[in-house]
């Protein structure tokens, strides 16, 4: 309680003595006892601290017996903290008791007595690191069980781990997706990280769904959207609902998530000199990308020496045209293009070695122009802005990787050499934390392994590398949400590197699913023909499931009857003899072994005449009931003599 307030209250009581006598009780005007809730809470907190310290000391004593000398420092730190807390508590209690005694001497307090452990204490800066709450679990070796020096060392070590970007590279595990046999020249991953799309020199575009795949790692769709043109670039829009496909022809395409055509850019008139007056590109495309903020806008660059922006809703004409020019004002072919992170700048790398940057809304003059950024005549394969939007990385066809500050665009900030590049679409990208720069290297056939090289952004030292395969590393993509690295190689592989702890979803979803067993019996079932307008008597019953149909067919004697094996051995007349236990095989065998000569038909028929007359079986029994009995006339003597006469006499007569 504040002493000044007590003195002021006592002064008021002396001035109001007459009122107290009138009111009829002597205690009028005395100060009632008040309770400082902050002090009560503070005392409760310190009580919990002391209990936690005692419980922790007991556990540390048991651990010290097992660990030996290693736990002595822990015990001393606990004792020091306990003594420190006890000393602070005693000091506060003494000061509070003195203040309470002074206040009691000034005026008599009215009310119930205070609780026995009630003391008024203030916060102390020395007690900020004390424990609050229930006792710690057994075996806990956190910061409270160490001395201040050990805490500082552990904190410094954790900071080093956090500051070391190499330890954040997710490369402990990998999966391999077989795109084909030719170079994977394009990779695209949607913003959520659910689907991957790959394109290559084999004209194919394959769709991979991580959530739908199992360990077989098979693409759920493959198509050729641009006929016989190599795929050069694939990218999902910022919403992930459409895909930009840039190929070797002059018309870019936009597909939906399932691969169906949404839009195809118009082709320009190649006989017009000024490319700004044409509606579209007139030569082969080189690269393309989506706007990072506007979901309907994308950009393409072509061998017709223009960079064009397009609107998804108007496919009949481009939106704007940027025309790169050399120092002499001549046309220059752009080989790669990109937007800045905020979408306000448009950058293009050209064949004459320059990097030209325009304001997106001003397409006439360049805002930044760096001559001789790379060796003239080499194809700058990639431009990539950092996440902070200040740094630009360029991958050149002159086997270099350079980093630029767009605020001072005259010379590069850092340069790395000796990075072999044989492809016009070799990638470079920044890590999600903006501390590393990644690119791939190219190799010739049977001359080594392609590598994925990591550079520190500050020092530009080669801090890490991954040997991917025995072919060139063309495409690389580090997804910020999944924290997984996708790599496209020159031998038709798409590899995904991930870490089970540091990465999320993506490849982790499909590796845990077992491969589905193929059901061979399903191929033997008949296809169900749907005839909705057929009469009920001709309509087939709808099959509910293949399994039930198989069980039903198994019970059917006709459908489950094993077909007769083909007969083998000598035979004749197109029939072959066979040896088996069935009646049909016995008959076929006897027919095949019949060696009788049937060239004389009369003899063959008369051979059975005696059997037919003695034992009629085929014809006579059928007419037995209706057959009339034959009646013959009796022959006279004259007829008999006439029959006996020689033939020449009969002729004479």
XYZ file of C-alpha atoms in Angstrom:
653
model
C 0.000 0.000 0.000
C 1.252 3.494 -0.798
C 2.272 5.429 2.415
C 1.147 8.759 0.898
C -2.375 7.441 0.501
C -2.393 6.313 4.149
C -1.362 9.774 5.390
C -4.051 11.412 3.247
C -6.715 9.080 4.641
C -5.666 9.767 8.245
C -5.921 13.525 7.613
C -9.472 13.139 6.406
C -10.391 11.101 9.486
C -9.186 13.877 11.889
C -11.189 16.465 9.945
C -14.354 14.407 10.166
C -14.283 13.686 13.908
C -17.626 15.353 14.455
C -19.236 13.185 11.838
C -17.937 10.028 13.514
C -19.482 11.001 16.836
C -22.795 11.741 15.135
C -22.817 8.445 13.198
C -22.505 6.446 16.421
C -19.549 4.128 15.839
C -15.906 4.669 16.643
C -14.397 2.853 13.667
C -15.681 5.374 11.165
C -13.010 6.720 8.827
C -10.363 4.015 9.442
C -8.655 2.415 6.448
C -9.998 -1.090 5.653
C -7.614 -3.850 4.793
C -6.975 -4.150 1.054
C -5.607 -7.116 -0.939
C -3.062 -6.710 -3.719
C -3.979 -9.390 -6.254
C -0.783 -8.844 -8.219
C 1.204 -9.700 -5.125
C -0.892 -12.826 -4.531
C -0.367 -14.020 -8.091
C 3.345 -13.308 -7.829
C 3.590 -15.355 -4.651
C 1.711 -18.224 -6.297
C 4.063 -18.104 -9.245
C 7.131 -18.222 -7.050
C 5.692 -21.118 -5.068
C 5.243 -23.064 -8.291
C 8.823 -22.189 -9.254
C 10.192 -23.540 -5.983
C 8.243 -26.770 -6.362
C 9.474 -27.168 -9.925
C 13.047 -26.565 -8.781
C 12.754 -29.188 -6.036
C 11.258 -31.765 -8.415
C 13.911 -31.009 -11.009
C 16.657 -31.326 -8.400
C 15.453 -34.787 -7.411
C 15.445 -35.963 -11.036
C 18.868 -34.475 -11.659
C 20.212 -36.303 -8.590
C 19.006 -39.634 -9.966
C 20.480 -38.866 -13.381
C 23.771 -37.784 -11.820
C 24.248 -41.211 -10.292
C 23.925 -42.792 -13.737
C 25.865 -40.282 -15.743
C 28.610 -39.617 -13.190
C 30.722 -36.595 -13.635
C 28.787 -35.330 -16.657
C 25.874 -34.217 -14.476
C 27.836 -32.197 -11.917
C 27.515 -29.006 -13.879
C 23.772 -29.575 -14.150
C 23.429 -29.940 -10.397
C 25.430 -26.838 -9.661
C 23.311 -24.819 -12.074
C 20.112 -26.037 -10.396
C 21.464 -25.130 -6.949
C 22.521 -21.742 -8.223
C 19.107 -21.051 -9.658
C 17.390 -22.229 -6.487
C 19.591 -20.136 -4.220
C 19.087 -17.201 -6.524
C 15.305 -17.577 -6.344
C 15.359 -18.092 -2.566
C 17.514 -14.999 -2.028
C 15.257 -12.894 -4.180
C 12.211 -14.189 -2.314
C 13.728 -13.455 1.095
C 14.690 -9.939 0.048
C 11.196 -9.248 -1.150
C 9.638 -10.709 1.972
C 11.805 -8.526 4.217
C 10.952 -5.400 2.279
C 7.265 -6.262 2.299
C 7.244 -7.039 6.018
C 8.881 -3.712 6.795
C 6.354 -1.863 4.676
C 3.469 -3.738 6.287
C 4.714 -2.964 9.798
C 5.001 0.713 8.933
C 1.493 0.862 7.649
C 0.114 -0.968 10.695
C 1.751 1.547 13.005
C 0.094 4.439 11.215
C -3.465 3.150 11.308
C -5.257 0.110 12.568
C -6.488 -2.177 9.800
C -10.012 -3.548 9.885
C -10.956 -6.841 8.236
C -9.963 -10.502 8.186
C -6.301 -11.359 8.662
C -4.231 -11.808 5.492
C -3.269 -15.309 4.319
C -0.127 -16.735 5.946
C 1.895 -16.753 2.690
C 0.714 -13.327 1.515
C 3.582 -11.025 0.652
C 3.754 -8.042 -1.655
C 6.522 -8.576 -4.202
C 7.571 -6.751 -7.343
C 8.962 -8.214 -10.516
C 12.719 -8.492 -10.715
C 14.738 -8.539 -13.910
C 16.955 -11.284 -12.490
C 14.041 -13.737 -12.331
C 12.951 -13.653 -15.978
C 14.463 -17.043 -16.730
C 12.787 -18.923 -13.849
C 10.348 -21.782 -14.365
C 6.589 -21.305 -14.314
C 4.066 -24.129 -14.318
C 4.010 -27.851 -13.472
C 7.206 -29.861 -12.930
C 9.138 -30.949 -15.981
C 8.895 -34.557 -17.238
C 11.641 -37.041 -16.288
C 14.652 -37.156 -18.552
C 14.138 -33.583 -19.759
C 17.437 -32.002 -20.744
C 16.263 -28.609 -21.932
C 17.702 -25.185 -21.410
C 16.748 -25.129 -17.701
C 19.064 -28.056 -16.968
C 22.151 -26.299 -18.243
C 24.231 -23.414 -17.111
C 24.154 -20.039 -18.776
C 27.329 -20.813 -20.699
C 25.911 -24.080 -22.016
C 22.710 -22.261 -23.012
C 24.702 -19.733 -24.964
C 26.747 -22.456 -26.685
C 23.633 -24.484 -27.556
C 21.851 -21.416 -28.844
C 24.818 -20.486 -30.964
C 24.933 -24.012 -32.387
C 21.227 -23.909 -33.244
C 21.713 -20.560 -34.905
C 24.548 -22.002 -36.951
C 22.305 -24.854 -38.076
C 19.586 -22.403 -39.029
C 22.007 -20.132 -40.827
C 23.630 -22.977 -42.767
C 21.537 -23.243 -45.946
C 23.240 -26.467 -47.071
C 21.516 -28.425 -44.308
C 18.148 -27.335 -45.691
C 18.714 -29.046 -49.055
C 16.207 -31.945 -49.360
C 18.387 -34.615 -50.989
C 18.178 -37.625 -48.680
C 15.619 -39.465 -50.828
C 14.655 -39.478 -54.494
C 12.142 -40.983 -56.901
C 12.563 -41.406 -60.662
C 9.760 -40.756 -63.140
C 10.328 -42.323 -66.562
C 9.144 -39.746 -69.077
C 10.682 -41.427 -72.118
C 14.059 -41.940 -73.746
C 14.754 -38.427 -75.023
C 15.629 -35.191 -73.258
C 13.150 -33.819 -70.712
C 13.208 -30.198 -71.850
C 10.310 -28.792 -69.790
C 9.061 -29.113 -66.215
C 6.025 -27.552 -64.587
C 4.598 -27.894 -61.083
C 1.327 -26.366 -59.994
C 1.345 -23.874 -57.089
C -0.131 -26.381 -54.645
C 2.428 -29.044 -55.597
C -0.175 -31.701 -56.398
C 0.623 -32.272 -60.079
C 3.783 -32.346 -62.138
C 3.863 -31.989 -65.923
C 6.865 -32.951 -68.066
C 7.648 -32.357 -71.736
C 10.492 -33.505 -73.925
C 12.106 -33.833 -77.292
C 9.786 -36.786 -78.034
C 6.870 -34.298 -78.435
C 5.047 -35.849 -75.457
C 3.564 -34.048 -72.464
C 2.958 -36.297 -69.451
C 0.849 -35.535 -66.398
C 1.830 -36.925 -62.970
C -0.443 -36.785 -59.933
C 1.450 -37.360 -56.682
C -1.683 -38.141 -54.693
C -2.973 -40.606 -57.294
C 0.283 -42.446 -58.052
C 1.567 -45.525 -56.280
C 5.051 -47.015 -56.238
C 4.699 -47.899 -59.920
C 5.123 -44.140 -60.624
C 3.070 -44.077 -63.818
C 1.736 -40.943 -65.491
C -2.032 -40.742 -65.646
C -2.077 -38.974 -69.035
C 0.212 -38.564 -72.035
C -0.504 -36.488 -75.122
C 1.133 -34.588 -77.979
C -0.463 -31.129 -77.956
C 1.826 -29.639 -80.602
C 2.073 -32.569 -83.026
C 5.688 -33.049 -84.106
C 7.263 -30.074 -82.319
C 9.638 -30.339 -79.380
C 8.304 -29.050 -76.084
C 10.407 -26.129 -74.839
C 8.556 -24.783 -71.823
C 5.708 -25.801 -69.530
C 4.341 -23.717 -66.685
C 1.215 -23.631 -64.535
C -0.555 -20.337 -63.990
C -0.612 -18.764 -60.540
C -4.022 -20.336 -59.899
C -2.944 -23.747 -61.217
C -5.974 -24.244 -63.461
C -4.244 -23.862 -66.865
C -0.856 -24.738 -68.367
C 1.186 -22.772 -70.881
C 2.796 -24.995 -73.534
C 5.621 -23.494 -75.607
C 6.925 -25.691 -78.422
C 8.988 -25.396 -81.564
C 6.185 -23.903 -83.635
C 5.057 -20.288 -83.740
C 1.854 -20.740 -81.741
C 1.760 -21.220 -77.991
C -1.056 -23.275 -76.477
C -2.890 -23.175 -73.176
C -4.241 -26.435 -71.735
C -6.384 -27.087 -68.710
C -5.324 -29.338 -65.820
C -6.466 -32.464 -67.652
C -4.716 -31.643 -70.929
C -7.636 -30.335 -72.976
C -7.106 -27.356 -75.241
C -8.210 -23.978 -73.868
C -6.526 -21.498 -76.204
C -4.077 -21.351 -79.109
C -2.290 -18.137 -79.978
C -2.757 -16.763 -83.453
C 0.055 -16.885 -85.999
C 1.299 -13.607 -87.434
C 1.884 -12.560 -91.029
C 5.495 -13.325 -91.892
C 5.506 -10.935 -94.884
C 5.083 -7.822 -92.740
C 8.382 -6.128 -91.957
C 7.403 -4.410 -88.708
C 6.640 -7.183 -86.222
C 4.584 -4.792 -84.107
C 1.941 -4.751 -86.828
C 1.392 -8.512 -86.844
C -1.080 -10.255 -84.579
C 1.275 -12.990 -83.408
C 4.644 -14.669 -83.746
C 5.897 -15.649 -87.180
C 8.807 -17.914 -86.226
C 9.714 -20.658 -83.768
C 9.111 -19.973 -80.078
C 11.941 -20.124 -77.548
C 10.411 -19.601 -74.114
C 7.350 -18.432 -72.216
C 6.005 -17.794 -68.721
C 2.929 -16.609 -66.802
C 2.521 -13.266 -65.086
C 3.122 -13.710 -61.319
C 0.155 -11.528 -60.314
C -2.332 -11.473 -63.213
C -3.721 -14.943 -63.876
C -4.870 -14.239 -67.460
C -1.598 -12.812 -68.806
C 1.411 -14.702 -70.146
C 4.468 -13.928 -72.249
C 6.362 -15.624 -75.094
C 9.540 -14.902 -77.035
C 10.374 -16.067 -80.534
C 12.940 -16.164 -83.306
C 11.040 -13.347 -85.011
C 12.964 -11.012 -82.637
C 9.971 -10.091 -80.481
C 8.704 -10.659 -76.958
C 4.903 -10.638 -76.807
C 2.414 -10.620 -73.969
C -0.983 -12.265 -74.350
C -4.364 -12.234 -72.666
C -6.047 -15.558 -72.068
C -9.433 -14.127 -72.990
C -8.371 -12.688 -76.374
C -6.583 -15.175 -78.562
C -6.928 -13.228 -81.799
C -4.134 -10.770 -81.085
C -1.249 -10.179 -78.711
C -1.494 -7.692 -75.864
C 1.832 -5.840 -76.280
C 5.136 -6.255 -78.136
C 8.721 -5.740 -76.940
C 11.386 -5.589 -79.644
C 14.951 -6.237 -78.448
C 17.600 -4.257 -80.323
C 21.367 -4.365 -80.400
C 23.623 -1.381 -79.778
C 23.513 -0.622 -83.507
C 19.702 -0.826 -83.510
C 19.516 -4.150 -85.305
C 17.098 -6.933 -84.516
C 18.186 -9.413 -81.857
C 16.661 -12.832 -81.160
C 15.509 -13.351 -77.541
C 16.251 -16.849 -76.241
C 14.600 -16.582 -72.808
C 12.192 -14.277 -71.008
C 10.720 -13.810 -67.563
C 8.739 -11.474 -65.330
C 10.029 -9.925 -62.122
C 8.475 -11.155 -58.880
C 6.108 -8.204 -58.691
C 5.290 -8.425 -62.405
C 6.331 -4.836 -63.161
C 9.443 -5.701 -65.201
C 9.952 -7.843 -68.292
C 13.425 -9.312 -68.860
C 14.844 -11.062 -71.924
C 18.193 -12.684 -72.654
C 19.306 -12.313 -76.266
C 21.635 -14.089 -78.655
C 24.055 -11.185 -78.845
C 24.866 -11.677 -75.152
C 22.753 -8.793 -73.849
C 20.131 -8.787 -71.106
C 17.374 -6.260 -71.695
C 14.727 -5.275 -69.150
C 11.600 -3.215 -69.895
C 8.915 -1.665 -67.811
C 5.833 -3.803 -68.427
C 3.746 -0.739 -69.301
C 6.413 0.924 -71.487
C 7.422 -1.350 -74.338
C 9.465 1.087 -76.427
C 12.675 1.784 -74.543
C 14.476 -0.515 -72.150
C 14.677 0.387 -68.482
C 17.858 -1.649 -67.906
C 20.206 -2.766 -70.643
C 23.419 -4.706 -70.049
C 25.645 -5.234 -73.047
C 28.046 -8.165 -73.109
C 26.341 -9.865 -70.186
C 27.349 -13.141 -71.812
C 29.457 -14.112 -74.796
C 27.863 -12.900 -78.049
C 26.491 -15.724 -80.144
C 25.746 -17.962 -77.149
C 22.171 -18.657 -76.114
C 21.295 -17.325 -72.677
C 19.248 -20.259 -71.453
C 17.558 -18.874 -68.343
C 16.807 -15.715 -66.370
C 15.503 -15.928 -62.805
C 14.635 -13.215 -60.303
C 15.215 -13.741 -56.592
C 12.281 -13.714 -54.195
C 13.237 -10.256 -52.907
C 13.081 -8.928 -56.486
C 16.498 -7.232 -56.362
C 18.797 -9.929 -57.738
C 18.723 -11.452 -61.211
C 20.493 -14.714 -62.071
C 21.421 -15.553 -65.658
C 22.541 -18.925 -67.029
C 24.547 -18.468 -70.196
C 25.492 -20.692 -73.066
C 29.112 -19.660 -72.401
C 29.241 -22.102 -69.433
C 28.766 -19.364 -66.833
C 26.297 -18.452 -64.121
C 26.089 -14.772 -63.224
C 24.246 -12.832 -60.570
C 23.183 -9.226 -61.115
C 21.857 -6.404 -58.991
C 19.285 -4.590 -61.119
C 19.957 -1.376 -59.199
C 23.514 -1.443 -60.552
C 23.183 -3.344 -63.813
C 26.499 -2.508 -65.439
C 28.541 -5.421 -64.154
C 27.665 -8.701 -62.421
C 27.885 -9.064 -58.677
C 29.265 -12.619 -58.876
C 30.331 -14.975 -61.663
C 30.744 -18.775 -61.674
C 32.535 -20.422 -64.588
C 33.140 -23.969 -65.758
C 29.460 -24.934 -65.806
C 29.058 -26.803 -69.091
C 25.838 -26.010 -70.938
C 24.783 -27.786 -74.147
C 21.073 -26.933 -74.050
C 19.148 -23.748 -74.801
C 16.826 -24.287 -71.824
C 19.188 -25.130 -68.942
C 17.611 -23.759 -65.783
C 18.768 -21.803 -62.762
C 16.626 -20.977 -59.730
C 16.795 -19.663 -56.181
C 16.103 -21.664 -53.038
C 12.905 -20.834 -51.114
C 14.911 -18.951 -48.456
C 16.822 -16.970 -51.144
C 20.206 -18.105 -49.790
C 21.185 -20.600 -52.502
C 21.324 -20.544 -56.287
C 20.879 -23.829 -58.187
C 21.728 -24.848 -61.744
C 22.533 -27.976 -63.729
C 25.527 -29.023 -65.785
C 25.678 -30.806 -69.140
C 27.874 -33.733 -70.148
C 28.484 -35.632 -73.340
C 27.498 -39.242 -73.690
C 29.632 -41.625 -71.618
C 31.820 -38.778 -70.350
C 30.655 -38.404 -66.761
C 27.589 -37.552 -64.730
C 25.399 -34.490 -64.892
C 25.332 -32.549 -61.634
C 23.017 -30.243 -59.769
C 25.250 -27.484 -58.368
C 24.390 -25.224 -55.408
C 25.995 -21.809 -54.895
C 25.844 -19.601 -51.835
C 24.177 -16.361 -52.815
C 26.416 -14.155 -50.645
C 29.865 -15.626 -51.245
C 28.963 -17.426 -54.510
C 31.018 -20.415 -53.455
C 30.080 -23.875 -54.675
C 28.768 -25.251 -51.402
C 27.098 -28.464 -52.545
C 26.437 -30.645 -55.572
C 24.370 -33.712 -56.418
C 25.322 -36.240 -59.089
C 21.998 -36.881 -60.763
C 22.627 -39.348 -63.605
C 24.992 -40.186 -66.458
C 23.358 -37.557 -68.690
C 22.962 -33.799 -68.735
C 20.861 -31.975 -66.144
C 18.615 -29.652 -68.143
C 15.709 -28.524 -66.007
C 15.625 -27.861 -62.250
C 12.767 -26.606 -60.108
C 12.729 -26.004 -56.335
C 9.148 -25.750 -55.123
C 8.799 -23.441 -52.095
C 5.748 -25.155 -50.556
C 6.829 -28.763 -50.980
C 10.533 -28.043 -50.375
C 11.343 -30.611 -53.071
C 13.644 -30.345 -56.081
C 12.488 -31.565 -59.510
C 15.146 -32.297 -62.127
C 14.796 -33.067 -65.856
C 17.673 -34.939 -67.499
C 18.942 -35.612 -70.984
C 18.111 -39.337 -70.916
C 14.359 -38.999 -70.413
C 14.190 -39.058 -66.611
C 12.448 -36.681 -64.232
C 13.831 -37.035 -60.706
C 12.305 -35.681 -57.519
C 14.558 -35.101 -54.497
C 12.923 -34.808 -51.094
C 13.536 -35.165 -47.362
C 10.974 -37.009 -45.190
C 11.383 -34.415 -42.408
C 11.982 -31.162 -44.269
C 9.678 -31.792 -47.238
C 5.904 -31.832 -47.348
C 3.486 -33.917 -49.430
C 4.521 -34.272 -53.091
C 6.662 -37.364 -53.578
C 6.010 -38.453 -49.996
C 2.422 -39.285 -50.925
C 3.168 -41.825 -53.644
C 6.131 -43.699 -52.135
C 4.017 -44.997 -49.257
C 1.424 -46.589 -51.549
C 2.045 -50.191 -52.547
C 1.899 -51.161 -56.188
C -1.469 -52.444 -57.355
C -1.613 -56.060 -58.469
C -2.813 -56.542 -62.006
C -5.869 -58.782 -62.320
C -5.345 -61.033 -65.320
C -8.847 -62.477 -65.146
C -10.402 -59.121 -65.883
C -9.064 -59.214 -69.414
C -11.088 -62.337 -70.203
C -14.460 -60.819 -69.405
C -16.633 -59.667 -72.253
C -17.212 -55.975 -72.805
C -20.583 -54.684 -71.738
C -22.501 -53.137 -74.629
C -24.888 -50.378 -73.583
C -28.096 -50.327 -75.639
C -30.518 -47.959 -73.886
C -33.150 -48.014 -76.668
C -33.228 -51.764 -77.197
C -36.252 -53.855 -76.307
C -36.202 -55.372 -72.830
C -35.854 -58.885 -74.224
C -32.677 -57.908 -76.072
C -31.210 -55.676 -73.410
C -28.301 -57.038 -71.428
C -28.297 -56.826 -67.679
C -25.944 -54.149 -66.442
C -22.801 -55.500 -64.852
C -22.425 -54.301 -61.315
C -18.846 -55.397 -60.833
C -16.302 -57.543 -62.585
C -15.835 -59.777 -59.569
C -19.477 -60.794 -59.382
C -19.570 -61.426 -63.114
C -16.538 -63.704 -62.847
C -18.168 -65.700 -60.064
C -21.347 -66.079 -62.111
C -19.420 -67.188 -65.205
C -17.592 -69.754 -63.120
C -20.876 -71.472 -62.298
C -22.005 -71.515 -65.928
C -21.024 -74.911 -67.454
C -20.690 -73.489 -70.948
C -18.595 -70.461 -70.064
C -16.426 -72.384 -67.628
C -15.918 -75.341 -69.996
C -12.335 -75.878 -70.890
C -11.868 -75.770 -74.670
C -10.652 -78.873 -76.417
C -6.930 -78.911 -77.003
C -5.838 -78.936 -80.633
C -5.403 -82.419 -82.126
C -1.933 -83.477 -83.193
C -0.389 -86.298 -85.164
C -0.903 -87.722 -88.677
C -4.250 -87.364 -90.345
C -6.027 -86.684 -93.585
C -8.745 -84.485 -95.041
C -7.822 -81.547 -92.937
C -8.282 -83.542 -89.716
C -5.403 -84.503 -87.548
C -5.333 -87.597 -85.365
C -5.039 -87.214 -81.625
C -4.589 -89.529 -78.701
C -6.924 -88.839 -75.805
C -9.552 -90.301 -73.571
C -12.573 -88.592 -75.089
C -14.957 -90.122 -77.616
C -14.262 -87.415 -80.161
C -10.540 -88.073 -80.045
C -11.173 -91.818 -80.469
C -13.336 -91.248 -83.535
C -10.853 -88.826 -85.035
C -8.117 -91.366 -84.467
C -9.998 -94.152 -86.216
C -10.897 -91.894 -89.151
C -7.307 -90.889 -89.508
C -6.112 -94.490 -89.408
C -8.612 -95.708 -92.108
C -6.406 -96.696 -95.045
C -9.168 -98.158 -97.342
C -9.176 -97.203 -100.995
C -12.413 -95.412 -101.992
C -11.451 -94.681 -105.562
C -14.136 -97.167 -106.931
C -17.485 -95.883 -105.707
C -19.526 -98.969 -106.868
C -17.400 -101.377 -104.910
C -17.492 -99.119 -101.885
C -21.304 -99.118 -101.939
C -21.800 -102.857 -102.735
C -19.429 -103.712 -99.915
C -22.217 -102.847 -97.502
C -25.091 -104.436 -99.567
C -25.105 -107.736 -97.715
C -25.151 -106.058 -94.284
C -27.925 -103.746 -95.376
C -30.114 -106.604 -96.623
C -29.555 -108.776 -93.564
C -29.739 -106.015 -91.012
C -31.596 -103.066 -92.482
C -31.036 -100.020 -90.247
C -31.227 -96.750 -92.168
C -33.919 -96.926 -94.886
C -36.115 -100.010 -94.377
C -37.137 -99.320 -90.740
C -38.419 -95.875 -91.693
C -40.965 -97.337 -94.152
C -41.765 -100.500 -92.251
C -45.278 -99.501 -91.263
C -46.328 -97.851 -94.532
C -44.426 -99.990 -97.011
C -46.830 -102.066 -99.198
C -46.125 -105.682 -99.577
C -44.863 -106.556 -103.133
C -47.145 -108.835 -105.225
C -45.507 -110.623 -108.149
C -47.317 -112.528 -110.984
C -46.632 -116.211 -111.308
C -44.413 -117.074 -114.227
C -45.902 -119.497 -116.830
C -44.081 -122.329 -118.606
C -43.947 -120.360 -121.842
C -42.228 -117.529 -120.117
C -39.735 -119.908 -118.592
C -38.950 -121.441 -122.031
C -38.627 -117.999 -123.518
C -36.175 -117.101 -120.861
C -34.158 -120.183 -121.657
C -33.874 -119.378 -125.370
C -30.606 -117.935 -126.504
C -30.238 -114.229 -126.859
C -29.837 -114.225 -130.623
C -33.226 -115.889 -131.068
C -34.915 -113.269 -128.956
C -33.413 -110.575 -131.069
C -34.581 -112.251 -134.222
C -38.114 -112.564 -132.993
